[in-house]
Each structure stands twice: as structure tokens, then as C-alpha cells.
Coordinates of C-alpha atoms in Angstrom, one line a residue:
Chain A
M26 CA 60.4 -2.6 -64.6
T27 CA 59.6 -6.0 -66.2
T28 CA 57.7 -4.4 -69.0
A29 CA 60.7 -2.3 -69.8
E30 CA 62.9 -5.4 -69.9
K31 CA 60.5 -7.1 -72.3
V32 CA 60.6 -4.0 -74.5
Q33 CA 64.4 -4.2 -74.5
K34 CA 64.4 -7.9 -75.5
R35 CA 62.0 -7.5 -78.2
K36 CA 63.6 -4.5 -79.8
P37 CA 67.2 -3.9 -78.7
R38 CA 68.2 -0.4 -79.3
D39 CA 71.6 1.3 -79.0
E40 CA 71.8 3.6 -76.0
K41 CA 72.0 7.1 -77.5
P42 CA 73.9 9.9 -75.8
F43 CA 72.0 12.6 -74.0
A44 CA 71.1 15.8 -75.8
H45 CA 73.5 18.7 -75.4
P46 CA 72.5 20.5 -72.1
Y47 CA 71.7 23.8 -73.9
L48 CA 69.5 22.0 -76.4
A49 CA 67.7 20.0 -73.6
G50 CA 67.4 23.2 -71.6
T51 CA 65.9 25.1 -74.6
M52 CA 63.4 22.4 -75.1
L53 CA 62.5 22.4 -71.4
G54 CA 62.1 26.2 -71.5
L55 CA 59.8 26.0 -74.5
V56 CA 57.6 23.4 -72.7
L57 CA 57.5 25.7 -69.6
F58 CA 56.7 28.7 -71.8
A59 CA 54.0 26.7 -73.6
S60 CA 52.5 25.8 -70.2
F61 CA 52.4 29.5 -69.2
F62 CA 51.1 30.6 -72.5
I63 CA 48.3 28.1 -72.7
T64 CA 47.2 27.8 -69.1
G65 CA 48.8 30.7 -67.3
T66 CA 50.6 28.5 -64.9
G67 CA 53.9 26.6 -64.8
L68 CA 55.1 23.1 -64.2
G69 CA 55.3 21.0 -61.0
A70 CA 56.0 17.5 -59.7
S71 CA 55.8 17.3 -55.9
G72 CA 52.3 18.7 -55.9
G73 CA 51.0 15.8 -57.9
L74 CA 52.8 13.3 -55.8
N75 CA 51.3 15.0 -52.7
R76 CA 47.8 14.7 -54.0
I77 CA 48.3 11.0 -55.1
L78 CA 49.6 10.3 -51.6
V79 CA 46.7 12.1 -49.9
F80 CA 44.2 10.2 -52.1
F81 CA 45.5 7.0 -50.5
Q82 CA 45.5 8.5 -47.0
D83 CA 41.9 9.4 -47.5
L84 CA 41.1 5.9 -48.5
V85 CA 42.8 4.4 -45.5
A86 CA 42.0 6.9 -42.8
P87 CA 39.4 9.5 -43.9
D88 CA 38.7 10.6 -40.3
H89 CA 42.4 11.4 -39.9
V90 CA 42.4 13.5 -43.1
N91 CA 39.3 15.3 -41.9
N92 CA 41.0 16.2 -38.6
T93 CA 44.3 17.4 -40.0
P94 CA 44.0 21.0 -41.3
Y95 CA 46.7 20.6 -44.0
L96 CA 45.2 17.4 -45.4
L97 CA 41.7 18.7 -45.0
S98 CA 42.3 21.4 -47.6
L99 CA 43.3 18.8 -50.2
A100 CA 40.9 15.9 -49.4
G101 CA 38.5 16.9 -46.7
G102 CA 34.9 15.6 -47.0
D103 CA 33.9 15.0 -50.6
L104 CA 37.0 16.7 -52.1
N105 CA 38.9 14.4 -54.5
P106 CA 42.6 15.2 -54.3
L107 CA 43.1 13.7 -57.8
K108 CA 40.8 16.2 -59.4
S109 CA 43.6 18.6 -60.1
W110 CA 45.6 19.4 -63.2
I111 CA 48.8 18.9 -61.4
V112 CA 48.1 15.2 -60.9
Y113 CA 47.7 14.8 -64.7
L114 CA 50.8 16.7 -65.4
T115 CA 52.7 14.5 -63.0
V116 CA 51.4 11.4 -64.8
G117 CA 52.5 13.0 -68.0
V118 CA 56.1 13.4 -66.7
V119 CA 56.3 9.7 -66.1
L120 CA 55.0 8.9 -69.5
G121 CA 57.2 11.4 -71.3
G122 CA 60.3 10.2 -69.4
F123 CA 59.4 6.6 -70.4
V124 CA 58.8 7.3 -74.1
S125 CA 62.0 9.3 -74.4
G126 CA 64.0 6.6 -72.6
W127 CA 62.5 4.0 -74.9
I128 CA 63.1 5.8 -78.1
N129 CA 66.7 6.5 -77.1
G130 CA 67.4 3.0 -75.8
R131 CA 68.0 4.2 -72.3
I132 CA 65.5 2.1 -70.4
K133 CA 67.5 -0.3 -68.2
A134 CA 66.9 -1.6 -64.7
E135 CA 70.0 -0.3 -62.9
T136 CA 71.1 1.6 -59.9
N137 CA 73.3 4.6 -60.5
K138 CA 75.8 5.3 -57.7
G139 CA 79.3 6.2 -56.8
P140 CA 82.0 3.4 -56.8
Q141 CA 82.5 3.3 -53.1
I142 CA 79.1 2.3 -51.9
T143 CA 77.0 -0.8 -52.4
V144 CA 73.7 -0.9 -54.3
Q145 CA 71.8 -1.4 -51.0
Q146 CA 73.5 1.6 -49.4
R147 CA 72.6 3.6 -52.5
W148 CA 68.9 2.6 -52.1
L149 CA 68.9 3.6 -48.5
F150 CA 70.4 7.0 -49.2
A151 CA 68.0 7.5 -52.1
F152 CA 65.2 6.9 -49.7
I153 CA 66.6 9.2 -47.0
G154 CA 67.4 11.9 -49.6
G155 CA 63.9 11.6 -51.0
A156 CA 62.4 12.0 -47.6
F157 CA 64.3 15.3 -47.1
M158 CA 63.3 16.4 -50.6
G159 CA 59.6 15.6 -50.0
Y160 CA 59.6 17.4 -46.6
G161 CA 61.5 20.4 -47.9
A162 CA 59.4 20.7 -51.0
R163 CA 56.1 20.9 -49.0
L164 CA 57.7 23.4 -46.6
A165 CA 58.9 25.6 -49.5
R166 CA 55.6 25.2 -51.4
G167 CA 57.1 23.6 -54.4
C168 CA 60.0 21.6 -55.7
T169 CA 62.7 22.3 -58.2
S170 CA 60.0 22.3 -60.9
G171 CA 57.2 24.2 -59.3
Q172 CA 59.3 26.8 -57.5
A173 CA 62.7 27.2 -59.0
L174 CA 61.9 26.6 -62.6
S175 CA 58.4 28.0 -62.9
G176 CA 58.7 30.8 -60.3
G177 CA 62.2 31.6 -61.5
A178 CA 61.0 32.1 -65.1
V179 CA 58.3 34.6 -64.0
L180 CA 60.8 36.3 -61.7
S181 CA 59.3 35.6 -58.3
V182 CA 61.7 36.8 -55.5
G183 CA 60.7 33.9 -53.3
S184 CA 61.5 31.4 -56.0
W185 CA 65.0 32.8 -56.7
A186 CA 65.8 32.9 -53.0
F187 CA 64.5 29.3 -52.8
M188 CA 66.7 28.2 -55.8
F189 CA 69.9 29.6 -54.3
A190 CA 69.0 27.9 -51.0
V191 CA 68.8 24.5 -52.7
F192 CA 72.1 25.0 -54.4
A193 CA 73.6 26.3 -51.1
G194 CA 72.3 23.4 -49.1
A195 CA 73.6 20.8 -51.6
Y196 CA 77.1 22.5 -52.1
A197 CA 77.5 22.9 -48.3
L198 CA 77.0 19.2 -47.7
A199 CA 78.6 17.9 -50.9
Y200 CA 82.1 17.6 -49.4
F201 CA 80.9 15.6 -46.4
V202 CA 79.1 13.1 -48.5
R203 CA 81.6 12.8 -51.3
K204 CA 82.0 9.0 -50.6
L205 CA 78.5 8.6 -51.9
W206 CA 79.3 9.8 -55.4
N207 CA 83.1 9.7 -56.0
Chain B
M28 CA 44.1 39.4 -78.8
A29 CA 43.4 35.8 -78.1
P30 CA 41.9 35.1 -74.6
F31 CA 44.6 34.5 -72.1
P32 CA 44.9 32.2 -70.3
L33 CA 42.8 29.6 -72.1
N34 CA 40.3 28.0 -69.9
V35 CA 41.1 24.5 -71.1
F36 CA 38.4 23.0 -69.0
E37 CA 35.7 25.2 -70.5
L38 CA 37.1 24.7 -74.0
F39 CA 37.7 21.0 -74.1
G40 CA 35.7 19.7 -71.1
E41 CA 37.0 18.1 -68.0
F42 CA 38.6 15.2 -69.8
G43 CA 40.1 17.3 -72.6
G44 CA 41.4 19.8 -70.1
Y45 CA 43.2 17.1 -68.2
L46 CA 44.6 15.8 -71.5
V47 CA 46.2 19.2 -72.1
F48 CA 48.0 19.0 -68.8
L49 CA 48.9 15.4 -69.5
A50 CA 50.5 16.5 -72.8
I51 CA 52.4 19.3 -71.1
G52 CA 53.7 16.9 -68.5
F53 CA 54.7 14.5 -71.2
F54 CA 56.9 17.0 -72.9
F55 CA 58.3 18.1 -69.6
G56 CA 59.3 14.5 -68.8
Y57 CA 60.7 14.1 -72.3
A58 CA 62.9 17.2 -72.0
L59 CA 64.2 16.1 -68.6
E60 CA 65.0 12.6 -69.9
I61 CA 66.9 13.8 -73.0
G62 CA 68.9 16.1 -70.8
G63 CA 70.1 13.2 -68.7
F64 CA 68.2 14.1 -65.6
G65 CA 67.2 10.5 -65.0
K66 CA 70.7 9.5 -63.9
S67 CA 71.5 10.3 -60.3
D68 CA 75.3 10.2 -60.7
K69 CA 75.1 12.7 -63.5
L70 CA 73.0 15.0 -61.4
A71 CA 75.2 14.7 -58.3
A72 CA 78.3 15.5 -60.4
Q73 CA 77.0 19.1 -60.5
F74 CA 78.0 19.5 -56.8
Y75 CA 81.6 18.3 -57.5
F76 CA 82.0 20.6 -60.5
K77 CA 82.6 17.8 -62.9
D78 CA 79.4 18.0 -64.9
L79 CA 77.3 21.1 -64.7
T80 CA 74.4 19.7 -66.7
V81 CA 72.0 20.6 -63.9
L82 CA 72.9 24.2 -63.9
K83 CA 73.0 24.5 -67.7
V84 CA 69.6 22.8 -68.3
M85 CA 67.9 24.5 -65.5
F86 CA 69.0 28.0 -66.2
T87 CA 68.5 27.6 -69.9
G88 CA 65.0 26.4 -69.2
I89 CA 64.4 29.4 -67.0
I90 CA 65.7 32.0 -69.3
V91 CA 64.0 30.6 -72.4
A92 CA 60.6 30.4 -70.7
M93 CA 61.2 33.9 -69.2
L94 CA 62.0 35.4 -72.6
G95 CA 58.9 33.8 -74.1
V96 CA 56.7 35.1 -71.3
F97 CA 58.0 38.7 -71.4
L98 CA 58.3 38.9 -75.2
T99 CA 54.7 37.8 -75.7
S100 CA 53.6 40.1 -72.8
A101 CA 55.4 43.0 -74.6
L102 CA 53.5 42.1 -77.8
G103 CA 50.2 42.0 -75.9
L104 CA 49.7 38.3 -76.5
L105 CA 49.9 37.3 -72.9
D106 CA 49.0 39.2 -69.7
Y107 CA 51.7 38.9 -67.1
N108 CA 49.2 39.9 -64.4
L109 CA 47.3 36.7 -65.1
V110 CA 50.3 34.5 -65.0
W111 CA 50.6 32.5 -61.8
V112 CA 53.7 33.9 -60.0
N113 CA 54.5 31.9 -56.9
P114 CA 53.8 34.1 -53.9
T115 CA 56.8 34.7 -51.7
Y116 CA 56.9 33.2 -48.2
L117 CA 60.6 34.0 -47.8
W118 CA 61.8 32.0 -44.8
P119 CA 59.8 28.9 -45.3
G120 CA 61.1 28.9 -48.9
I121 CA 64.7 29.3 -47.8
I122 CA 64.6 26.7 -45.0
G123 CA 62.7 24.3 -47.3
G124 CA 65.2 25.0 -50.0
L125 CA 68.2 24.2 -47.7
I126 CA 66.5 20.9 -46.6
M127 CA 65.9 20.1 -50.3
G128 CA 69.6 20.8 -51.0
V129 CA 70.5 18.2 -48.4
G130 CA 68.0 15.8 -50.0
F131 CA 69.5 16.5 -53.4
I132 CA 73.1 15.6 -52.6
V133 CA 72.2 12.7 -50.4
G134 CA 69.5 11.2 -52.6
G135 CA 70.7 12.3 -56.0
F136 CA 67.4 13.6 -57.5
C137 CA 64.7 16.1 -57.1
P138 CA 61.1 15.1 -57.3
G139 CA 60.6 15.7 -61.0
T140 CA 63.8 14.0 -62.1
S141 CA 63.1 11.0 -59.8
L142 CA 59.9 10.4 -61.7
V143 CA 61.8 10.3 -64.9
A144 CA 64.4 8.0 -63.3
M145 CA 61.7 5.7 -62.2
A146 CA 60.1 5.7 -65.6
T147 CA 63.4 4.6 -67.2
G148 CA 64.0 1.8 -64.8
K149 CA 66.4 3.3 -62.3
I150 CA 65.9 1.4 -59.0
D151 CA 67.5 4.2 -57.0
G152 CA 64.9 6.5 -58.6
I153 CA 62.1 4.2 -57.3
F154 CA 63.5 4.3 -53.7
F155 CA 63.8 8.1 -54.0
V156 CA 60.2 8.5 -55.1
L157 CA 59.2 6.4 -52.1
G158 CA 61.3 8.6 -49.9
V159 CA 59.6 11.7 -51.3
L160 CA 56.2 10.3 -50.6
F161 CA 57.4 9.5 -47.0
G162 CA 58.7 13.0 -46.6
I163 CA 55.4 14.5 -47.9
F164 CA 53.5 12.3 -45.6
T165 CA 55.6 13.4 -42.6
F166 CA 55.1 17.0 -43.6
G167 CA 51.3 16.6 -43.7
E168 CA 51.4 15.1 -40.2
T169 CA 53.8 17.6 -38.6
V170 CA 53.0 21.0 -40.2
E171 CA 50.5 21.8 -37.5
Y172 CA 53.3 22.1 -35.0
F173 CA 54.9 25.0 -36.9
W174 CA 51.8 26.4 -38.7
D175 CA 52.8 30.0 -37.8
F176 CA 56.3 29.6 -39.4
F177 CA 54.8 27.9 -42.5
Y178 CA 52.7 31.1 -43.1
S179 CA 55.4 33.6 -42.0
S180 CA 57.2 36.2 -44.0
Y181 CA 54.5 36.4 -46.6
M182 CA 55.2 39.0 -49.2
G183 CA 52.5 38.2 -51.8
R184 CA 53.2 38.4 -55.4
F185 CA 56.7 39.9 -55.1
T186 CA 58.8 40.0 -58.3
L187 CA 62.4 40.9 -59.0
M188 CA 61.1 44.1 -60.6
D189 CA 59.3 45.1 -57.4
W190 CA 62.4 44.3 -55.3
L191 CA 65.0 46.0 -57.5
G192 CA 62.7 48.8 -58.6
I193 CA 63.8 48.7 -62.2
P194 CA 61.7 48.1 -65.3
T195 CA 60.9 44.6 -66.5
G196 CA 62.9 44.7 -69.7
Y197 CA 66.2 45.5 -67.8
V198 CA 65.6 42.7 -65.3
V199 CA 65.0 40.2 -68.1
L200 CA 68.2 41.3 -69.8
I201 CA 70.2 41.2 -66.6
V202 CA 68.9 37.6 -65.8
V203 CA 69.9 36.5 -69.3
L204 CA 73.4 38.0 -69.1
M205 CA 73.8 36.5 -65.6
A206 CA 72.8 33.0 -66.8
L207 CA 75.2 33.2 -69.8
F208 CA 78.0 34.3 -67.5
M209 CA 77.2 31.3 -65.2
F210 CA 77.3 29.0 -68.3
W211 CA 80.7 30.4 -69.2
G212 CA 81.9 29.9 -65.6
G213 CA 80.4 26.4 -65.5
E214 CA 82.3 25.4 -68.7
Q215 CA 85.5 26.6 -67.1
L216 CA 84.8 24.5 -64.0
E217 CA 84.1 21.4 -66.1
K218 CA 87.5 21.9 -67.8
I219 CA 89.3 22.2 -64.5
F220 CA 87.5 19.5 -62.4
G221 CA 86.0 17.3 -65.1
G222 CA 88.9 17.4 -67.6
K223 CA 86.5 18.4 -70.4
D224 CA 87.8 19.6 -73.7
L225 CA 85.9 22.8 -74.5
N226 CA 87.1 22.8 -78.1
K227 CA 84.8 19.8 -78.7
E228 CA 81.8 21.8 -77.6
P229 CA 79.6 23.0 -80.5
K230 CA 80.5 26.5 -81.8
L231 CA 76.8 27.0 -82.4
R232 CA 76.3 27.7 -78.7
Y233 CA 77.8 31.2 -79.3
A234 CA 75.1 32.0 -81.9
W235 CA 72.5 30.6 -79.5
A236 CA 73.7 32.8 -76.7
G237 CA 73.6 35.8 -79.1
G238 CA 70.1 34.9 -80.1
L239 CA 68.9 34.9 -76.5
I240 CA 70.5 38.4 -75.9
V241 CA 68.7 39.7 -79.1
I242 CA 65.3 38.4 -77.9
A243 CA 65.9 40.1 -74.5
L244 CA 66.8 43.3 -76.2
A245 CA 63.7 43.1 -78.4
A246 CA 61.5 42.6 -75.3
L247 CA 63.3 45.6 -73.7
L248 CA 62.8 47.9 -76.7
I249 CA 59.2 47.1 -77.2
G250 CA 58.6 47.5 -73.5
Q251 CA 55.9 46.0 -71.3
P252 CA 52.4 47.5 -71.6
T253 CA 51.7 50.3 -69.1
I254 CA 48.6 50.6 -67.0
A255 CA 47.3 53.4 -69.3
E256 CA 47.8 51.1 -72.3
K257 CA 46.1 48.3 -70.6
W258 CA 43.2 50.6 -69.7
D259 CA 43.0 51.8 -73.3
S260 CA 42.5 48.2 -74.5
L261 CA 39.6 47.8 -72.0
A262 CA 38.1 51.2 -72.4
A263 CA 35.8 50.5 -75.3
E264 CA 34.1 47.7 -73.3
K265 CA 34.2 49.2 -69.8
E266 CA 33.8 53.0 -70.3
P267 CA 30.1 52.9 -71.3
L268 CA 29.4 50.6 -68.3
L269 CA 31.3 52.9 -66.0
E270 CA 30.0 56.3 -67.3
D271 CA 26.7 55.7 -68.9
S272 CA 25.0 52.9 -67.0
R273 CA 27.1 53.5 -63.8
A274 CA 27.3 49.8 -63.3
Y275 CA 30.2 50.0 -60.8
Q276 CA 29.1 52.9 -58.6
I277 CA 27.4 51.5 -55.6
H278 CA 25.0 53.3 -53.3
P279 CA 26.1 53.8 -49.6
G280 CA 23.2 51.6 -48.7
E281 CA 24.6 48.8 -50.8
L282 CA 28.0 49.2 -49.3
L283 CA 26.4 48.9 -45.8
S284 CA 24.7 45.7 -46.9
V285 CA 28.0 44.4 -48.3
I286 CA 29.8 45.3 -45.0
H287 CA 27.2 43.0 -43.2
N288 CA 27.4 40.2 -45.8
D289 CA 29.5 37.5 -44.3
D290 CA 29.9 35.7 -47.6
I291 CA 31.9 38.6 -49.0
K292 CA 35.5 39.4 -48.1
L293 CA 35.4 43.2 -48.3
F294 CA 38.3 45.5 -48.8
M295 CA 37.4 49.2 -48.4
I296 CA 40.1 51.4 -49.9
D297 CA 40.1 55.0 -48.9
L298 CA 42.1 57.2 -51.2
R299 CA 41.6 60.6 -49.5
T300 CA 44.4 62.6 -47.8
E301 CA 45.6 61.3 -44.5
S302 CA 44.1 64.3 -42.7
D303 CA 40.6 63.7 -44.2
Y304 CA 41.0 60.0 -43.3
N305 CA 41.8 61.0 -39.7
L306 CA 38.8 63.3 -39.5
F307 CA 36.4 60.6 -40.6
H308 CA 36.5 57.2 -42.3
I309 CA 34.2 54.3 -42.5
E310 CA 35.1 51.6 -40.0
D311 CA 37.6 49.1 -41.4
A312 CA 38.4 51.2 -44.4
E313 CA 42.1 51.3 -45.1
H314 CA 44.0 54.4 -46.1
Y315 CA 45.9 54.2 -49.4
T316 CA 47.5 56.5 -51.8
L317 CA 47.2 55.7 -55.6
E318 CA 50.9 54.7 -55.6
Q319 CA 50.5 52.3 -52.7
L320 CA 47.4 50.8 -54.3
E321 CA 49.3 50.3 -57.6
A322 CA 52.1 48.6 -55.8
D323 CA 49.7 46.3 -53.8
A324 CA 47.4 45.5 -56.8
A325 CA 49.3 42.3 -57.6
T326 CA 49.0 41.0 -54.1
L327 CA 45.3 42.0 -53.8
R328 CA 44.7 39.9 -57.0
L329 CA 45.6 36.8 -55.0
E330 CA 42.5 37.3 -52.8
P331 CA 39.8 34.6 -53.2
S332 CA 37.0 35.1 -55.7
N333 CA 34.6 36.3 -53.0
A334 CA 36.7 39.4 -52.4
V335 CA 35.1 42.7 -53.2
F336 CA 37.1 45.9 -53.4
V337 CA 35.3 49.2 -52.9
V338 CA 37.4 52.3 -53.7
M339 CA 36.3 55.7 -52.2
S340 CA 37.3 59.3 -52.1
N341 CA 35.5 62.4 -51.1
N342 CA 33.7 62.6 -54.4
E343 CA 34.3 60.3 -57.4
E344 CA 37.3 61.6 -59.2
L345 CA 40.1 59.8 -57.3
S346 CA 38.1 56.7 -56.8
T347 CA 37.3 56.5 -60.5
E348 CA 41.0 56.8 -61.3
A349 CA 41.7 54.0 -58.8
W350 CA 38.9 51.9 -60.3
K351 CA 40.4 52.2 -63.8
M352 CA 43.8 51.3 -62.5
L353 CA 42.7 48.2 -60.6
T354 CA 40.5 47.1 -63.5
A355 CA 43.4 47.5 -65.9
E356 CA 45.5 45.4 -63.5
N357 CA 42.9 42.6 -63.8
L358 CA 41.3 42.8 -60.4
H359 CA 37.7 41.6 -60.3
N360 CA 34.8 42.8 -58.3
V361 CA 36.0 46.4 -57.9
Y362 CA 33.4 49.0 -57.2
I363 CA 33.3 52.8 -56.5
L364 CA 31.4 54.3 -53.5
E365 CA 28.8 56.4 -55.3
G366 CA 29.1 60.1 -54.5
G367 CA 32.1 59.3 -52.3
I368 CA 32.4 59.9 -48.5
N369 CA 30.5 63.2 -49.0
Y370 CA 27.4 61.3 -50.1
W371 CA 27.9 58.6 -47.5
L372 CA 27.8 61.4 -44.9
D373 CA 24.8 63.0 -46.6
V374 CA 23.0 59.7 -46.1
F375 CA 24.2 58.6 -42.7
A376 CA 25.4 61.6 -40.7
S377 CA 21.9 62.6 -39.5
E378 CA 18.7 60.9 -38.7
S379 CA 16.6 62.8 -41.1
S380 CA 18.7 62.6 -44.2
H381 CA 18.7 58.9 -45.0
N382 CA 17.1 59.4 -48.4
A383 CA 19.3 62.3 -49.4
K384 CA 19.5 62.8 -53.2
L385 CA 22.8 61.9 -54.9
V386 CA 24.9 65.0 -55.8
I387 CA 28.0 64.2 -57.7
R388 CA 30.3 67.1 -56.9
P389 CA 33.4 68.0 -59.0
G390 CA 36.9 68.0 -57.3
E391 CA 37.8 66.2 -54.1
E392 CA 36.8 68.6 -51.3
M393 CA 35.2 67.3 -48.2
T394 CA 31.8 69.0 -47.8
H395 CA 31.2 68.0 -44.2
T396 CA 33.1 69.6 -41.3
F397 CA 34.3 67.9 -38.2
N398 CA 35.5 69.6 -35.0
A399 CA 37.9 66.8 -34.1
A400 CA 39.7 63.9 -35.8
L401 CA 37.2 61.3 -35.0
G402 CA 38.3 58.7 -37.5
A403 CA 36.0 55.7 -37.2
K404 CA 34.6 56.8 -33.9
H405 CA 31.9 59.0 -35.6
P406 CA 28.5 57.3 -35.5
A407 CA 28.3 57.4 -39.3
A408 CA 31.5 55.3 -39.5
S409 CA 29.4 52.2 -38.6
P410 CA 25.7 52.9 -39.4
D411 CA 23.0 50.7 -38.0
P412 CA 22.5 47.7 -40.3
H413 CA 18.7 48.0 -40.0
L414 CA 18.9 51.1 -42.2
I415 CA 19.7 48.8 -45.2
E416 CA 15.9 48.0 -45.4
E417 CA 14.9 51.7 -45.2
L418 CA 17.2 52.8 -48.0
E419 CA 16.3 52.6 -51.6
F420 CA 19.1 51.5 -54.0
E421 CA 19.8 49.4 -56.9
A422 CA 22.0 46.4 -56.0
K423 CA 25.0 46.2 -58.4
V424 CA 27.6 44.0 -56.8
K425 CA 27.9 40.7 -58.6
L426 CA 30.6 38.3 -57.8
E427 CA 32.6 37.6 -60.9
L428 CA 34.7 34.5 -61.1
K429 CA 38.4 34.9 -61.4
K430 CA 40.0 34.4 -64.8
G431 CA 43.6 33.6 -64.0
P432 CA 44.9 30.4 -62.5
S433 CA 44.3 30.1 -58.8
G434 CA 47.4 28.0 -57.9
G435 CA 50.8 27.0 -59.1
G436 CA 52.3 23.6 -59.5
C437 CA 52.5 23.1 -55.8
G438 CA 48.9 22.8 -54.7

């Protein structure tokens, strides 16, 4: 994040507190509603990451992509996995997060962690957790955004079951990994 | 009524369409960031009851969007049928959700929030994004070993209304009340575990909660449009085509040609009584009652755009009713078997009658008699495809592209 640091040096801003959860949630809901109202579909994040990843897999090993049914449906033959709205939405999320962080003076190269672990341990666990997330998100056909938030708002049974499963999984393990965060 | 959903690619071109999605993503990322979702320690505090921001922001987002969708649907501005509702694959969703729960508490983010964390310089966010990519990569390489499980417990478009069997307005109200109750409970937990002083919370939140209930009640009182109302809004356009030009009634010969057309995924829907169906039906036709068909319409809508639905009864009364219902429910490529099974049998039951004249009979009596329940074993259940060339008919089946979105945020 060198660009971010430059921005910080040029124009130091005071770090502003986060918005009240109900306000942030209302804004999130309005964005989600706008997405449904304009395009008929909700939000997502893991789908975009998936397609960006498959794009690179297709560059490196096109034969492998063409021989793996799951990848084939995204990037087989002449299909360009980047030609999908979800990829642009994902890029938008990064831009929106950056601009908000910038305006509110919250862009800072740092590692957030519990006090009992080192920074390197935190990085390792972030990677491991991310791997679980990525795997689970593809198995569940969507992440917290695409399934829980979007499917939840339009009252899909599968999305609600999924949402409770995510919370159940996290709460069930929270006690055993409390050293990571407390 | 404005067209819904907007085809942003048709309106603004490919580049402009992608720009719309870029803008939606932008505000999504913005909302996540101002909520504090870029900080892993804040997210993880959810699971130690110290800071329930995750619960509050997420469920607020869900209920606000839900109220928007169902209020505009009640007002006829949006068609819920055309909204992408994630199809339910129950067990893959639950197991995937549990795995993600593990990832959440170990890694401290979910995919969307980790992108925001990365964008605001959080190094743990960058490692998490790399982990997500690794997890997705591993999934793509291993899914073939449990392909059957990945596609198991498919329930189609299955909503809470279908599951609970109560009207939409009540479900919406119950979800709002449940969320508000969880917010209240969450605040109590924050007081106990996080030592938060609730007196410092803005009083405005009570008015906000009241406002959400009022919107839910408004959606409930207005009510969601019924199938009859939806048909009424289409009738001016469709009725002349249906009744005067008979654009949707296909000749038995055309149905036979569609049966043998491998480019078309055909669904033959037989609405007659079960005993008539057992006496005789066209091979591969499925027996349905109108109620079953209505319940399944939402799932049939998920079929690819080369799907053709042909409804049939003994004559044309029941099938026309079913056609109107499916059309009102936004199914495309729905056709009626002209003259019904009676005419089909007129044409195919004997060698000499192939060019039998169409007689549209009133009522729903079967005019042909059978000595035994032959079902699809009767020769007329699967006529010789060579007959297609001998028969004279006007081809009416045209594949119409689907309007609604074909996939959610997970494709």
C-alpha cells in the first residue's frame, strides 16, 4: 500500500469513527435494494474473485481448464471469465472501500489482531481462514454477500439456512480459538 | 410500469453496463467500509459478544433491502418473479456455511470484507484474500470428487413463503420483527460482555425501528399482486394473440417435431385427471394439477432459455388456463397443444386420419375410448417422426430469450 502511504503523507487526515451500525446497515440495504431494482440481481464478492482466478489459470494452463468440468463452464474454449458483471462489481467494492477509507482517514498499512499473537501468526491464520472461506463459499454457491445478504433479502430458504450455518460454525469454534482475538 | 429489470447492457452498451455494476460495487464497498467491516478484530468481536456490529449491519442490510423489494413489488414497480433468488441446494449450502464459519473466526473476514480491508491497507486482509483465492483454486480442482454432493438436495427457487405456507406480507413483517428483536438482544449482550453504555446509543434508533415496522405493515396491507392481477396487466397485449391469431396453440404435428428437436429442452405438462392420464398420455408428458404447476412455476423459470413448455388437456380449457397462469408467472416459450389430447388422437390414433380437421370441443371430456390403461404404451403416444413431413401445419414455436437475470452474485 505504498500509494496509500503517499496519500497519507500528502494530506494527513484525522481518522474518523465508523458510522453507527444501523446507519451503515441501512446504507448497505439501500445499495442492495438498488442492485435488485435496477438489475434484478443482488451483490457478490467471491464470484468475482473466482473468475479473476480462473482467468489466470486459463492463461497458465488452458488445457487443464478445458479438462476440468467446473473450470470449463467459466473459461472453457473461447469463454472469457472476466466478461461478467460480477467481476466489475468486485472491482467496484475495492474502489469503494478505498475511497471511503481515504475520505475518512482510515487508510493505514497495519495488521489487526488479538494481543496474544504475533503479526506473522496473524498473517498465517488470515491465509488459512481465507482458504476455508474460499472453499466453503464455492461449495455453498456464494459468500456472505452473494448468499446470506442477497439471498436473505429475497427470502431464499437455502440462503437463510446457509446464514445460520455460518454463524453456527463461527460460534462453535470461537471458544477454541479465543487466543487469536482476545 | 417501467421495464424491470433494466437490461443495462442493451441500454448503455457493454461498457456502460459494466459501469453500472462497477458503481453498485463501489457503493457496496463504501457501505462496508463505513460500517467498520475492514477491521478483522472488530468483525471477530462479534463471536465473543463484545461488539455485534456484524449482526447489526448485516441484518439491517437484509431487512432494508427486503422491505424495498417487497414494497416496490406490492406497488407493481418490480416483479419478484424476475428477481434472482438463489436456488436452494440445502446441504451443500449448510456444509459450505459451516466451513465458512470456521474460516470467519480463524481468518477474521469474509470475502467481501477482506477486499475492503485490502483496499484500506490492512495486511491481514491481503493475506486473507490470497487465502480465499487458494481456497477457490482448491475447490475448482477437487469438486469433481464430490460432484453428486455438490448438486444434491436441490429444491429450486424455494422461498420462506413456500416453506412456511403463509403470505409474503406476513413473512416480511415476521423477519423485520425477528431482526429488531435480535438487535435488542445484541445490545444487551454488548452491555454485558463489552461493557457498553446503552444510554449513549442514539434515541433515534427507536424511531428508525418504528419506521421499518410501518413500511412492513404498508407492504402487508397493499399486498403482493396475485396471478389474476398479473394476468390482467398482460391481457391487453396477450389476449388478441392467444384468442384471435392463436399464436400459442401448436398443431400436434409441430409438437411431434419439437419432441424430435434436440436443440429444445421440452417439458410436456399434462393437466388432465390422473385416470385420463393413465388411460393414455404422450410419451414423456408429466402429469400435473393446476395447483402443482403453480407451485412449480418458480422452479421451471430457472430452466435454460431453450426450454419449451407445452401444456395440454383433453380439449383447450384447462390448458389455456394453465397457459395464462404460467405466462403471468413470467415463463417464456409456453405453448398449448391445439385441440388437446383429443385432437392429438384424432391425428395420430389411426393410419387414415393424419389430416383430421381441427375441432375445438367445449369442456374437458375425453372423446376417445380405451379398453385398458395403456399410458404411454399406446402407439399414438410416440408417433413415427416421419409423419412430421406428411402433416400440414403452421410452425409457431419461437424461442424467446429470457428477461430476468440468469445468475446471482456467485457465478
